[in-house]
Amino acid sequence: MENLMGGFATVFQPATLAYCFIGVFLGTVVGILPGLGPLTTIAILLPITYKMDVTSAIIMLSGIYYGVAYGGTITSVLMRIPGEASSVVTCLDGYEMARKGRAGAALGIAAFGSFFAGTIGVVAISYLSPPLSRWVLAFGPAEYAMVMLSGISLVTYFSSGSKLKALLMAAFGLLLGAVGSDPMAATPRLTFGVFHLAGGIDLVPLAIGLFGISEVLSMALQKPEKMQVLAAPTGFLPFMPNRDEARRSAAPVVRGTFLGFLVGLIPGGGAVLATFLSYAMERKLSKNPDEFGKGAVEGLAGPEAANNAGTAGAFVPLLCMGVPANAITALLLGAFMIHGVAPGPTIIERQPEIFWGVVASMYVGNVMLLILNLPLVGLFVRILEVPRAWLASIILIVCLVGVYSTNSAAMDVLLAVLFGVVGYILRRYGYDLGIVILAYVLGGVFERSLRQALAISDGDLAIFVSSPLTITFAVITAVLVIIAMIPRRASPKPAQATSTPTR
Amino acid sequence: MRMTGSRWTALGLLVAAAAAYWQASLLPRWGFDGPGTGFYPQVIAIIAMVLAVVMFFVDNEEPSSSVDDDNAVPRYGHARPEERRVFHIYLLALALLVAGCWWAGFVVTSIVVVITIMRFAERVNWRASLITAFSVAAVGQIGFGWLLNVSLPEKAPDLALRTLMRSAGLL
């Protein structure tokens, strides 16, 4: 507790407080803007922090990371375009709630749920970091590989629609993640002779293409009136959920918080996996699973809480082990190293002001985000009144800025457009694109762990069932994949049966 | 066997997985110190090919059309001629976006893309289209490009504009 108080003393210094505010505000803004994600923003701002104090720099960059989770919700709910990958799930029910005239309530539930989860997540970091880091440290390559594999299997199993299609998308996500340099030998592969691909396919063009550009193409084929379904609430009260919505969102928020934090601890897990798992869990627990995807409050509240808790959880392996949970925390790790600080088990003892300063800033940052988000959300609701012509043009240009700025490469823009067209086709035929992103993100850690484990065992696959932990994950994976592969007879749709009687 | 859109999609995925396998097969599967560079992509590509083949034979259903289902991604085949026209021009705008990044720079690309969408796809009047196009280009270039130092595609028109702004004392 004394250390935490010391952290608060650091944060409440005017300059540090200002950097915390700048971070969460920027995070919210880039979360709102489709295309400009936290990865791009942190990468852009990283050089600016060179001359800053290390604690302030990390506090500002961390603020962008967890602020994005709040901001991403707004575009997901209002435009069905995720500001970043972990907001993909929010699109499903948040957008449908908004279409039913409950945009304000959806944003209110998301903001309160995110605040609760973010705060609980930070409390958990404060108290659970030491024992959890010791437990995670016990993972070997085989354990990591099986955790990743079972994570992907769980997500495909719980995905809506065909499980086979979900498995296929997971395989393609892993393949896309394998393009570029081999993570162990740095040999280029799957490049088809294209020099630009030697560095791999970046997450930004892939995500913007699959979600942003494919959405613009879908908009082009929609009737214009579809963009004007949502009513823009004004004032504070419309953002408050009604009694039924509040009652239905309470338990999913609590469940999402705990699930999100635990998943966030797993390197490679983080907020994206947490949101998908939370959504799947809520649908399984729901008495009305058919309502999911059509504006279920539980489908919004759970994943939103999991998103923020997962973001908080992802800081644990970073701060306690020096292992980034995802690409964004990898950039934060880079920021630490630029300033000559090596995060890891010793940071709590040797540089407590940094560790506890960052932790305390998250408490403060979450309060700032709640205060910022609810009043500002009303302004962003008005985005829906913008006609498709303006909206599509602006989205495309922001996507261009986001994609190009990542590597300053026109090739990335080409890739994003190609992924956009492919994404539109795949979405049209019922393929879940969120799984592609998830498998892509997990692919690097999964391959490294898999190959390390096989190298240790000299190719003996028994290493993956050599401990109770790996056996548990192996059984989970096997059961889920077998269930997914069993073809199920689709129930005929009455409308189709009558319209095409010859089929 | 009837070739539906679902089957064409599965076939496309099969071809992509086969191409990935071909590339991966050029790399060593196993080395003296364990799995080689090609091991992982080969295994994943084989899994993807098997799944795509299964999908090809199993998935024969056409998804519901946007006419009947509001949640469906709008389908090109069911779109009216006017909607198809808009879709084609959006595709053209995407092509212009890519080409512009290579050869025209940010300002020209954003102006051309915005006008293509607003004027030619959505039939917004010229005045509003031009005002929006120039505003988007200006905000993007000045806000992102110059004030925030975000890397944007930069060609002769962008450099000329920057020089002009500098000479006017605005930068």
XYZ file of C-alpha atoms in Angstrom:
674
model
C 0.000 0.000 0.000
C 2.874 2.381 0.807
C 4.333 1.727 -2.609
C 0.988 2.434 -4.237
C 0.709 5.715 -2.316
C 4.165 6.569 -3.581
C 2.899 5.867 -7.080
C -0.008 8.266 -6.561
C 2.435 10.908 -5.339
C 4.293 10.516 -8.636
C 1.124 10.714 -10.730
C -0.276 13.776 -8.977
C 2.729 15.853 -9.945
C 1.301 18.404 -12.420
C 3.486 17.409 -15.369
C 2.838 13.679 -14.926
C -0.875 14.301 -14.487
C -0.866 16.304 -17.730
C 0.888 13.487 -19.589
C -1.636 11.018 -18.179
C -4.477 13.232 -19.461
C -2.831 13.638 -22.877
C -2.425 9.879 -23.093
C -6.022 8.938 -22.246
C -7.429 11.751 -24.401
C -5.312 10.734 -27.388
C -6.241 7.125 -26.725
C -9.941 7.965 -26.826
C -9.544 10.003 -30.013
C -7.547 7.362 -31.885
C -9.936 4.696 -30.633
C -12.790 6.653 -32.181
C -11.023 7.178 -35.495
C -11.317 4.018 -37.590
C -7.908 3.226 -38.959
C -5.712 5.061 -36.482
C -5.139 2.457 -33.801
C -3.048 2.478 -30.633
C -0.222 0.674 -32.393
C 0.185 3.441 -34.950
C -0.266 6.206 -32.406
C 2.174 4.765 -29.890
C 4.660 4.099 -32.689
C 4.320 7.720 -33.857
C 4.664 9.161 -30.370
C 7.494 6.908 -29.262
C 10.229 9.186 -30.630
C 8.604 12.168 -28.877
C 9.144 10.508 -25.487
C 12.913 10.262 -25.918
C 13.522 13.432 -23.920
C 10.793 12.783 -21.364
C 11.140 11.320 -17.904
C 10.711 7.528 -18.176
C 7.732 7.353 -15.802
C 5.886 10.168 -17.604
C 6.642 8.607 -20.985
C 5.326 5.203 -19.995
C 2.296 6.762 -18.277
C 1.404 8.698 -21.433
C 1.893 5.739 -23.769
C -0.003 3.427 -21.408
C -2.825 5.984 -21.301
C -3.128 5.761 -25.073
C -3.318 1.974 -24.842
C -6.121 1.731 -22.279
C -7.845 4.913 -23.509
C -8.295 3.311 -26.912
C -10.497 0.628 -25.373
C -12.975 3.374 -24.419
C -12.780 5.229 -27.706
C -13.000 2.117 -29.882
C -16.419 1.438 -28.476
C -17.895 4.589 -29.973
C -17.203 3.744 -33.629
C -18.125 0.121 -33.006
C -21.519 1.056 -31.594
C -22.312 3.924 -33.934
C -20.727 2.883 -37.210
C -20.083 -0.855 -36.895
C -16.435 -0.127 -37.548
C -14.079 -1.188 -34.767
C -11.625 1.566 -33.858
C -9.241 -1.259 -32.987
C -9.202 -5.066 -32.984
C -10.495 -5.559 -29.438
C -13.657 -3.608 -30.317
C -14.660 -6.042 -33.049
C -17.048 -7.930 -30.774
C -18.688 -4.700 -29.644
C -19.846 -4.178 -33.231
C -22.077 -7.233 -33.085
C -24.568 -6.219 -30.404
C -23.576 -2.627 -29.709
C -24.375 -1.595 -33.258
C -27.632 -3.536 -33.243
C -28.651 -1.845 -29.989
C -27.902 1.497 -31.620
C -30.006 0.567 -34.638
C -32.877 -0.102 -32.267
C -32.595 3.436 -30.930
C -30.533 2.518 -27.848
C -27.223 4.040 -28.972
C -26.988 6.171 -25.842
C -27.695 3.239 -23.537
C -25.164 1.056 -25.385
C -22.466 3.700 -24.993
C -23.431 4.304 -21.356
C -23.266 0.588 -20.504
C -19.938 0.319 -22.289
C -18.492 3.347 -20.449
C -19.602 2.241 -16.986
C -18.632 -1.368 -17.651
C -15.242 -0.284 -18.952
C -14.670 1.933 -15.920
C -15.582 -0.862 -13.521
C -13.404 -3.378 -15.337
C -10.493 -0.988 -15.735
C -10.547 -0.098 -12.049
C -10.862 -3.711 -10.870
C -8.139 -4.661 -13.342
C -5.756 -2.122 -11.869
C -6.593 -3.224 -8.320
C -5.825 -6.764 -9.416
C -2.492 -5.678 -10.914
C -1.599 -4.041 -7.624
C -2.310 -7.068 -5.461
C -1.870 -10.082 -7.705
C 1.199 -9.221 -9.761
C 3.852 -10.968 -7.654
C 2.135 -14.377 -7.221
C 0.737 -14.372 -10.770
C 4.091 -13.601 -12.312
C 5.608 -16.525 -10.423
C 2.874 -18.816 -11.813
C 3.190 -17.610 -15.392
C 6.964 -17.829 -15.137
C 6.599 -21.565 -14.674
C 5.273 -21.911 -18.247
C 7.653 -23.599 -20.648
C 7.427 -23.553 -24.459
C 5.119 -26.579 -24.524
C 2.735 -24.927 -22.071
C 2.766 -21.697 -24.077
C 2.077 -23.567 -27.324
C -0.830 -25.481 -25.831
C -2.292 -22.362 -24.228
C -2.209 -20.590 -27.601
C -3.687 -23.590 -29.417
C -6.496 -24.078 -26.931
C -7.184 -20.335 -27.026
C -7.641 -20.442 -30.802
C -9.739 -23.605 -30.528
C -11.987 -22.031 -27.905
C -12.542 -18.969 -30.040
C -13.381 -21.006 -33.129
C -15.692 -23.238 -31.137
C -17.566 -20.311 -29.650
C -17.745 -18.338 -32.882
C -21.113 -17.770 -34.456
C -21.868 -19.646 -37.645
C -20.011 -22.573 -39.129
C -17.239 -24.001 -36.924
C -15.476 -25.301 -40.007
C -15.369 -21.821 -41.472
C -14.040 -20.542 -38.151
C -11.289 -23.186 -38.169
C -10.440 -22.287 -41.751
C -10.194 -18.608 -40.827
C -7.962 -19.502 -37.857
C -5.661 -21.428 -40.208
C -5.516 -18.463 -42.587
C -4.812 -16.086 -39.705
C -1.900 -18.288 -38.646
C -0.653 -18.420 -42.252
C -0.825 -14.638 -42.591
C 1.118 -14.340 -39.347
C 3.783 -16.656 -40.769
C 4.479 -14.395 -43.749
C 7.825 -12.620 -43.486
C 10.849 -13.370 -41.382
C 10.966 -16.648 -39.522
C 10.857 -15.614 -35.836
C 13.773 -17.884 -34.957
C 16.060 -17.949 -37.992
C 15.007 -14.616 -39.577
C 14.701 -16.342 -42.969
C 12.082 -14.737 -45.238
C 9.215 -17.031 -46.204
C 5.820 -16.988 -47.948
C 6.839 -13.749 -49.630
C 6.216 -14.888 -53.246
C 9.259 -12.877 -54.181
C 7.766 -9.594 -52.982
C 10.481 -7.738 -51.108
C 8.037 -5.749 -48.990
C 6.606 -8.956 -47.513
C 9.994 -9.959 -46.094
C 9.126 -7.955 -43.011
C 5.763 -9.670 -42.736
C 2.216 -8.429 -43.127
C 1.637 -5.675 -40.627
C -1.358 -5.837 -38.345
C -2.545 -2.342 -39.319
C -3.182 -2.942 -43.071
C -4.633 -6.348 -42.291
C -7.078 -5.076 -39.658
C -8.009 -1.900 -41.516
C -8.511 -3.855 -44.735
C -10.583 -6.658 -43.234
C -12.759 -4.366 -41.169
C -12.542 -0.736 -42.320
C -12.351 -1.074 -46.100
C -14.649 -4.102 -46.312
C -17.178 -2.069 -44.309
C -16.940 0.795 -46.802
C -17.630 -1.677 -49.622
C -20.629 -3.034 -47.727
C -21.872 0.515 -47.231
C -21.695 1.056 -50.983
C -24.251 -1.689 -51.592
C -26.579 -0.627 -48.796
C -29.543 1.560 -49.342
C -28.610 5.074 -48.172
C -31.381 5.150 -45.563
C -29.636 2.375 -43.630
C -27.016 4.866 -42.456
C -29.691 7.017 -40.860
C -31.378 4.408 -38.668
C -29.891 5.603 -35.428
C -31.361 8.500 -33.508
C -28.857 10.851 -31.915
C -29.608 11.242 -28.190
C -28.878 14.552 -26.542
C -28.220 15.453 -22.912
C -27.020 13.069 -20.226
C -30.101 10.964 -19.458
C -30.351 9.144 -22.830
C -26.928 7.690 -22.151
C -28.161 6.024 -18.993
C -29.357 2.441 -19.449
C -32.887 1.704 -18.297
C -33.527 -0.543 -15.319
C -33.786 -3.725 -17.363
C -30.625 -2.967 -19.318
C -28.727 -2.146 -16.117
C -29.895 -5.389 -14.475
C -28.964 -7.463 -17.512
C -25.526 -5.861 -17.842
C -24.407 -6.191 -14.197
C -23.441 -9.878 -14.139
C -21.808 -9.876 -17.613
C -19.659 -6.903 -16.566
C -18.422 -8.751 -13.478
C -17.827 -11.972 -15.420
C -16.148 -10.075 -18.274
C -13.879 -8.278 -15.822
C -12.539 -11.452 -14.238
C -12.325 -13.379 -17.498
C -10.703 -10.429 -19.278
C -8.083 -9.938 -16.606
C -7.155 -13.629 -16.536
C -6.941 -13.847 -20.334
C -4.977 -10.603 -20.428
C -2.306 -12.241 -18.303
C -1.528 -14.797 -21.002
C 1.134 -13.586 -23.398
C -0.540 -13.441 -26.778
C -3.950 -13.300 -25.114
C -4.814 -9.749 -24.200
C -7.976 -7.809 -24.826
C -8.852 -9.283 -28.245
C -9.086 -12.874 -27.038
C -10.777 -11.692 -23.838
C -13.610 -9.992 -25.731
C -14.263 -13.010 -27.935
C -14.256 -15.414 -25.006
C -16.494 -13.134 -22.969
C -18.966 -12.875 -25.851
C -18.978 -16.632 -26.290
C -19.426 -17.182 -22.562
C -22.320 -14.749 -22.339
C -24.053 -16.362 -25.277
C -23.673 -19.793 -23.746
C -24.992 -18.564 -20.397
C -27.859 -16.607 -21.880
C -31.414 -17.882 -21.771
C -31.952 -16.213 -25.145
C -28.833 -16.983 -27.209
C -30.719 -16.166 -30.394
C -30.837 -12.548 -29.296
C -27.034 -12.315 -29.619
C -26.006 -10.412 -32.702
C -29.355 -8.637 -32.661
C -28.741 -6.196 -29.828
C -28.286 -8.309 -26.678
C -27.187 -6.154 -23.731
C -25.098 -9.042 -22.361
C -23.225 -9.290 -25.666
C -22.111 -5.698 -25.280
C -21.522 -5.407 -21.528
C -19.419 -8.555 -21.057
C -16.936 -8.006 -23.905
C -16.575 -4.296 -23.105
C -15.611 -5.122 -19.526
C -13.349 -7.931 -20.731
C -11.693 -5.534 -23.168
C -10.648 -3.087 -20.472
C -9.789 -5.762 -17.921
C -7.775 -7.583 -20.583
C -5.888 -4.400 -21.343
C -5.069 -4.042 -17.641
C -4.153 -7.715 -17.406
C -1.744 -7.413 -20.340
C 0.392 -5.106 -18.212
C 1.175 -7.902 -15.764
C 3.425 -10.008 -18.017
C 4.958 -6.792 -19.356
C 5.779 -5.255 -15.988
C 6.472 -8.421 -14.009
C 8.141 -10.588 -16.647
C 9.258 -8.199 -19.362
C 7.208 -10.271 -21.812
C 4.862 -8.276 -24.040
C 1.380 -9.742 -24.319
C 0.772 -8.177 -27.727
C 2.201 -5.792 -30.298
C 1.216 -2.698 -28.329
C 2.820 -3.816 -25.093
C 5.824 -4.777 -27.204
C 6.061 -1.115 -28.189
C 5.763 -0.151 -24.534
C 8.583 -2.578 -23.782
C 10.577 -0.754 -26.448
C 9.841 2.540 -24.697
C 11.125 1.105 -21.421
C 14.310 -0.076 -23.082
C 14.873 3.263 -24.832
C 14.995 4.781 -21.364
C 17.367 2.135 -20.059
C 14.795 0.322 -17.928
C 14.334 -3.422 -18.221
C 10.879 -4.478 -17.026
C 10.841 -7.811 -15.236
C 10.530 -9.430 -11.829
C 13.151 -7.072 -10.396
C 11.485 -3.805 -11.424
C 9.164 -3.819 -8.380
C 12.160 -3.947 -6.038
C 14.704 -1.865 -7.910
C 12.562 0.824 -9.527
C 9.312 0.834 -7.560
C 8.552 4.437 -8.531
C 8.183 3.389 -12.170
C 6.130 0.263 -11.523
C 3.812 1.843 -8.960
C 3.689 5.153 -10.841
C 2.352 3.364 -13.921
C -0.098 1.327 -11.819
C -1.361 4.436 -9.984
C -1.709 6.307 -13.279
C -4.158 3.658 -14.431
C -6.452 4.369 -11.489
C -6.319 8.083 -12.271
C -6.573 7.492 -16.015
C -9.739 5.404 -15.652
C -11.433 8.186 -13.683
C -10.365 10.686 -16.368
C -11.746 8.436 -19.096
C -15.141 8.106 -17.457
C -15.373 11.872 -16.950
C -14.232 12.489 -20.549
C -16.294 9.861 -22.278
C -19.866 10.357 -21.182
C -20.074 14.086 -21.960
C -18.139 13.754 -25.221
C -20.057 10.747 -26.447
C -22.999 12.961 -27.359
C -20.865 14.790 -29.860
C -19.796 11.608 -31.562
C -23.353 10.314 -31.789
C -23.888 13.046 -34.357
C -21.468 11.263 -36.669
C -24.442 9.093 -37.601
C -26.218 12.057 -39.115
C -23.426 12.405 -41.628
C -24.555 11.025 -45.016
C -22.780 8.030 -46.488
C -20.978 10.130 -49.096
C -19.109 12.129 -46.427
C -18.673 9.214 -44.038
C -17.226 6.818 -46.621
C -14.841 9.467 -47.979
C -13.525 10.397 -44.553
C -13.184 6.771 -43.442
C -11.159 5.945 -46.551
C -8.803 8.884 -46.074
C -8.330 8.126 -42.355
C -7.674 4.486 -43.289
C -5.088 5.725 -45.801
C -3.375 7.834 -43.128
C -3.414 4.962 -40.616
C -2.117 2.345 -43.034
C 0.529 4.456 -44.736
C 1.915 5.981 -41.552
C 2.768 2.572 -40.069
C 5.675 1.831 -42.406
C 5.557 4.768 -44.850
C 4.853 2.217 -47.559
C 2.365 2.452 -50.428
C 2.535 -1.343 -50.563
C 0.709 -1.450 -47.219
C -2.129 0.570 -48.760
C -2.344 -1.943 -51.603
C -2.409 -4.790 -49.076
C -5.143 -3.078 -47.058
C -7.299 -2.645 -50.165
C -6.759 -6.275 -51.187
C -7.653 -7.445 -47.689
C -10.680 -5.173 -47.836
C -12.015 -6.800 -51.011
C -11.238 -10.312 -49.743
C -12.778 -9.409 -46.376
C -15.977 -8.230 -48.055
C -16.288 -11.524 -49.945
C -15.538 -13.636 -46.867
C -18.015 -11.702 -44.733
C -20.600 -12.124 -47.430
C -20.226 -15.908 -47.235
C -20.346 -16.096 -43.441
C -16.653 -16.259 -42.522
C -15.746 -14.719 -39.161
C -12.927 -12.257 -39.828
C -12.263 -11.573 -36.150
C -10.721 -15.041 -35.898
C -8.260 -14.189 -38.675
C -6.960 -11.257 -36.632
C -6.827 -13.255 -33.433
C -4.941 -16.167 -35.007
C -2.637 -13.709 -36.760
C -1.754 -12.028 -33.447
C -1.232 -15.317 -31.612
C 0.648 -16.918 -34.514
C 4.112 -15.573 -33.709
C 4.143 -16.676 -30.077
C 2.483 -19.963 -30.991
C 5.078 -20.834 -33.622
C 8.009 -19.846 -31.449
C 6.714 -21.908 -28.538
C 5.864 -24.867 -30.774
C 9.277 -24.964 -32.386
C 11.132 -24.423 -29.119
C 9.199 -27.287 -27.534
C 9.883 -29.584 -30.484
C 13.554 -28.615 -30.486
C 13.797 -29.446 -26.779
C 12.088 -32.819 -27.262
C 13.959 -33.558 -30.502
C 10.689 -33.791 -32.375
C 8.887 -35.931 -29.817
C 5.247 -34.803 -29.705
C 4.870 -36.312 -26.235
C 6.211 -33.044 -24.838
C 2.772 -31.544 -25.445
C 1.199 -34.023 -23.018
C 4.022 -34.137 -20.517
C 2.503 -32.094 -17.689
C -0.973 -31.767 -16.156
C -1.273 -28.264 -17.620
C -0.414 -29.295 -21.173
C -2.623 -32.397 -20.923
C -5.560 -30.225 -19.848
C -5.073 -27.811 -22.742
C -4.477 -30.658 -25.207
C -7.736 -32.338 -24.193
C -9.640 -29.036 -24.483
C -8.171 -28.426 -27.949
C -8.838 -31.955 -29.199
C -12.433 -32.007 -27.972
C -13.225 -28.601 -29.463
C -11.654 -29.381 -32.843
C -13.453 -32.745 -33.081
C -16.777 -31.107 -32.247
C -16.096 -28.418 -34.842
C -15.304 -30.998 -37.527
C -18.519 -32.958 -37.015
C -20.872 -31.743 -39.737
C -24.221 -30.607 -38.451
C -27.409 -30.773 -40.439
C -28.632 -27.289 -41.058
C -32.302 -26.746 -40.378
C -34.016 -25.628 -43.583
C -35.260 -22.068 -43.671
C -38.950 -21.842 -44.483
C -38.485 -18.776 -46.677
C -35.793 -20.425 -48.753
C -37.745 -23.640 -48.981
C -40.716 -21.882 -50.442
C -38.753 -19.658 -52.756
C -36.567 -22.435 -54.152
C -38.622 -25.600 -54.004
C -36.432 -27.471 -56.460
C -33.368 -27.401 -54.198
C -22.111 -30.297 -58.849
C -23.413 -26.727 -58.879
C -20.811 -23.976 -58.359
C -22.314 -21.592 -55.814
C -20.716 -18.447 -54.432
C -19.839 -20.366 -51.278
C -18.013 -22.979 -53.319
C -16.123 -20.364 -55.315
C -15.051 -18.788 -52.016
C -13.878 -22.151 -50.639
C -12.052 -22.789 -53.919
C -10.327 -19.411 -53.662
C -9.202 -20.212 -50.132
C -7.963 -23.614 -51.302
C -5.879 -21.997 -54.040
C -4.449 -19.476 -51.541
C -3.562 -22.267 -49.085
C -2.004 -24.342 -51.884
C 0.070 -21.348 -52.976
C 1.233 -20.856 -49.379
C 2.141 -24.555 -49.174
C 4.107 -24.331 -52.407
C 6.086 -21.397 -51.014
C 6.614 -23.149 -47.681
C 7.690 -26.392 -49.382
C 10.717 -24.549 -50.780
C 12.014 -24.164 -47.211
C 13.612 -26.825 -44.985
C 11.155 -28.708 -42.801
C 13.709 -29.856 -40.264
C 17.210 -28.750 -39.332
C 19.986 -30.008 -37.103
C 18.586 -28.010 -34.187
C 14.912 -28.889 -34.577
C 12.022 -27.676 -36.745
C 13.147 -25.658 -39.743
C 11.795 -22.466 -41.279
C 9.302 -24.341 -43.443
C 7.904 -26.647 -40.770
C 5.238 -24.383 -39.306
C 3.862 -22.835 -42.525
C 3.784 -26.265 -44.183
C 1.736 -27.767 -41.366
C -0.669 -24.818 -41.216
C -1.040 -24.710 -45.025
C -1.889 -28.425 -45.143
C -4.524 -27.917 -42.425
C -5.932 -24.946 -44.348
C -6.059 -26.967 -47.590
C -7.871 -29.870 -45.911
C -10.406 -27.502 -44.326
C -10.941 -25.652 -47.619
C -11.569 -28.951 -49.437
C -14.076 -29.973 -46.770
C -15.757 -26.567 -47.053
C -15.924 -26.936 -50.824
C -17.979 -30.114 -50.533
C -19.962 -29.256 -47.392
C -20.859 -25.611 -47.916
C -23.322 -25.386 -50.747
C -25.772 -22.912 -49.254
C -26.193 -19.441 -50.632
C -26.302 -16.812 -47.877
C -29.478 -14.843 -47.422
C -29.784 -11.681 -49.449
C -29.905 -8.178 -48.056
C -33.403 -7.878 -49.455
C -34.692 -10.342 -46.877
C -32.231 -9.937 -44.052
C -31.089 -6.609 -42.663
C -28.127 -8.235 -40.910
C -26.670 -9.776 -44.036
C -23.700 -8.174 -45.716
C -25.235 -6.661 -48.868
C -24.889 -8.985 -51.787
C -23.709 -7.823 -55.165
C -25.854 -10.319 -57.066
C -29.051 -9.023 -55.467
C -28.190 -5.346 -55.789
C -30.150 -3.065 -58.090
C -28.325 -1.446 -61.063
C -27.975 1.858 -59.211
C -26.433 0.149 -56.154
C -24.085 -1.776 -58.418
C -23.026 1.459 -60.083
C -22.187 2.957 -56.668
C -20.285 -0.200 -55.711
C -18.231 -0.097 -58.922
C -17.273 3.522 -58.338
C -16.272 2.737 -54.760
C -14.003 0.009 -56.134
C -12.580 2.556 -58.559
C -11.973 4.917 -55.619
C -10.012 2.156 -53.854
C -7.911 1.641 -56.982
C -7.279 5.394 -57.153
C -6.325 5.362 -53.458
C -3.625 2.768 -54.086
C -2.368 4.334 -57.316
C -2.351 7.795 -55.740
C -0.153 6.638 -52.859
C 2.472 5.547 -55.347
C 2.372 8.361 -57.834
C 0.365 11.374 -56.694
C 0.994 11.989 -52.987
C -1.495 12.627 -50.231
C -3.165 15.876 -51.280
C -4.004 14.874 -54.855
C -5.032 11.351 -53.820
C -7.396 12.495 -51.112
C -8.990 15.139 -53.374
C -9.469 12.656 -56.223
C -10.798 9.876 -53.976
C -13.255 12.142 -52.171
C -14.560 13.644 -55.427
C -14.866 10.175 -56.983
C -17.002 8.962 -54.095
C -19.027 12.112 -53.472
C -19.619 13.440 -56.964
C -19.555 10.342 -59.140
C -20.788 7.595 -56.785
C -23.170 9.474 -54.522
C -24.122 12.289 -56.930
C -23.459 15.053 -54.402
C -23.261 18.438 -56.115
C -19.895 19.707 -57.357
C -19.648 22.549 -54.836
C -20.100 20.347 -51.768
C -17.841 17.677 -53.248
C -15.020 20.120 -53.930
C -15.302 21.834 -50.540
C -15.211 18.465 -48.745
C -12.353 17.158 -50.873
C -10.148 20.185 -50.282
C -11.054 20.312 -46.585
C -10.179 16.646 -46.055
C -6.905 17.079 -47.922
C -6.026 20.220 -45.958
C -6.872 18.750 -42.554
C -5.008 15.550 -43.374
C -1.908 17.256 -44.706
C -1.695 20.084 -42.182
C -3.028 18.272 -39.115
C -1.549 14.835 -39.549
C 1.291 15.471 -41.949
C 2.816 18.689 -40.707
C 1.629 19.298 -37.157
C 1.658 15.694 -35.901
C 4.493 14.623 -38.222
C 2.588 11.552 -39.353
C 4.181 9.984 -42.391
C 1.990 10.564 -45.461
C 2.635 9.772 -49.122
C 4.560 12.792 -50.369
C 5.062 13.708 -54.021
C 5.642 16.893 -56.001
C 2.233 18.514 -55.285
C 2.698 18.006 -51.518
C 6.213 19.430 -51.616
C 5.016 22.372 -53.688
C 2.231 23.064 -51.201
C 4.648 22.884 -48.300
C 7.010 25.326 -50.023
C 4.100 27.648 -50.715
C 2.991 27.538 -47.080
C 6.531 28.170 -45.870
C 7.031 31.091 -48.196
C 3.765 32.563 -46.936
C 5.039 32.173 -43.369
C 2.296 29.741 -42.445
C 4.642 26.883 -41.526
